[in-house]
Short mmCIF file of C-alpha atoms in Angstrom, two decimals:
data_model
loop_
_atom_site.label_atom_id
_atom_site.label_comp_id
_atom_site.label_asym_id
_atom_site.label_seq_id
_atom_site.Cartn_x
_atom_site.Cartn_y
_atom_site.Cartn_z
CA UNK A 161 119.47 130.44 81.49
CA UNK A 162 120.35 133.78 79.96
CA UNK A 163 122.37 136.48 81.14
CA UNK A 164 120.74 138.68 82.60
CA UNK A 165 123.67 140.86 83.04
CA UNK A 166 122.98 141.70 79.52
CA UNK A 167 119.69 143.54 79.92
CA UNK A 168 121.22 145.15 83.14
CA UNK A 169 124.09 146.55 80.88
CA UNK A 170 122.09 147.92 78.14
CA UNK A 171 119.72 149.96 80.54
CA UNK A 172 122.67 151.27 83.08
CA UNK A 173 125.09 152.34 80.39
CA UNK A 174 122.78 154.70 79.21
CA UNK A 175 123.76 156.93 81.26
CA UNK A 176 120.22 158.35 81.71
CA UNK A 177 118.42 155.54 83.57
CA UNK A 178 118.93 152.25 85.95
CA UNK A 179 118.23 148.88 87.60
CA UNK A 180 117.25 150.02 90.52
CA UNK A 181 115.50 146.81 92.01
CA UNK A 182 115.90 142.92 90.65
CA UNK A 183 113.59 140.07 91.72
CA UNK A 184 113.88 136.69 90.57
CA UNK A 185 113.00 133.57 91.02
CA UNK A 186 114.01 130.52 89.83
CA UNK A 187 111.95 127.18 90.60
CA UNK A 188 113.59 124.50 88.99
CA UNK A 189 117.20 123.43 86.67
CA UNK A 190 114.39 121.78 83.30
CA UNK A 191 111.98 125.25 84.79
CA UNK A 192 111.88 128.35 83.34
CA UNK A 193 113.21 131.83 85.35
CA UNK A 194 111.54 134.57 85.53
CA UNK A 195 112.45 138.07 86.40
CA UNK A 196 111.50 141.39 87.51
CA UNK A 197 113.14 144.74 86.78
CA UNK A 198 112.55 148.16 88.62
CA UNK A 199 114.10 150.93 86.32
CA UNK A 200 114.28 154.23 86.88
CA UNK A 201 115.56 157.31 84.82
CA UNK A 202 115.77 160.95 84.29
CA UNK A 203 112.10 161.67 82.69
CA UNK A 204 109.75 160.37 81.01
CA UNK A 205 111.03 160.23 78.11
CA UNK A 206 114.25 158.86 79.22
CA UNK A 207 112.46 155.81 80.98
CA UNK A 208 110.38 154.54 76.97
CA UNK A 209 113.70 154.78 75.34
CA UNK A 210 115.40 152.31 78.07
CA UNK A 211 112.20 150.87 78.05
CA UNK A 212 112.78 149.98 73.34
CA UNK A 213 116.22 149.29 74.77
CA UNK A 214 115.24 146.20 76.77
CA UNK A 215 112.75 145.33 74.36
CA UNK A 216 115.54 145.57 71.80
CA UNK A 217 117.92 142.85 74.31
CA UNK A 218 114.86 141.06 75.18
CA UNK A 219 114.26 140.15 71.86
CA UNK A 220 117.58 139.59 70.46
CA UNK A 221 117.79 136.56 73.48
CA UNK A 222 114.57 135.31 72.74
CA UNK A 223 113.14 136.12 76.56
CA UNK A 224 109.50 137.26 76.61
CA UNK A 225 109.25 141.19 77.77
CA UNK A 226 105.79 141.93 80.11
CA UNK A 227 105.95 145.25 80.25
CA UNK A 228 104.23 147.41 83.59
CA UNK A 229 100.14 148.15 82.12
#
């Protein structure tokens, strides 16, 4: 399991975006966990920037990130 705090802190520390909702699924020790985040930002450009930051942190941690359509 990965520490999700790094992902949340990477967004919350920007000053222009924050994680406002978190849903976490942890089915069993030997099964993969999943999380869903809702991010709020001051405008669409900053939301896109926050998504890029989130993607960078996810890649470094080896976490698969699926963006909304």
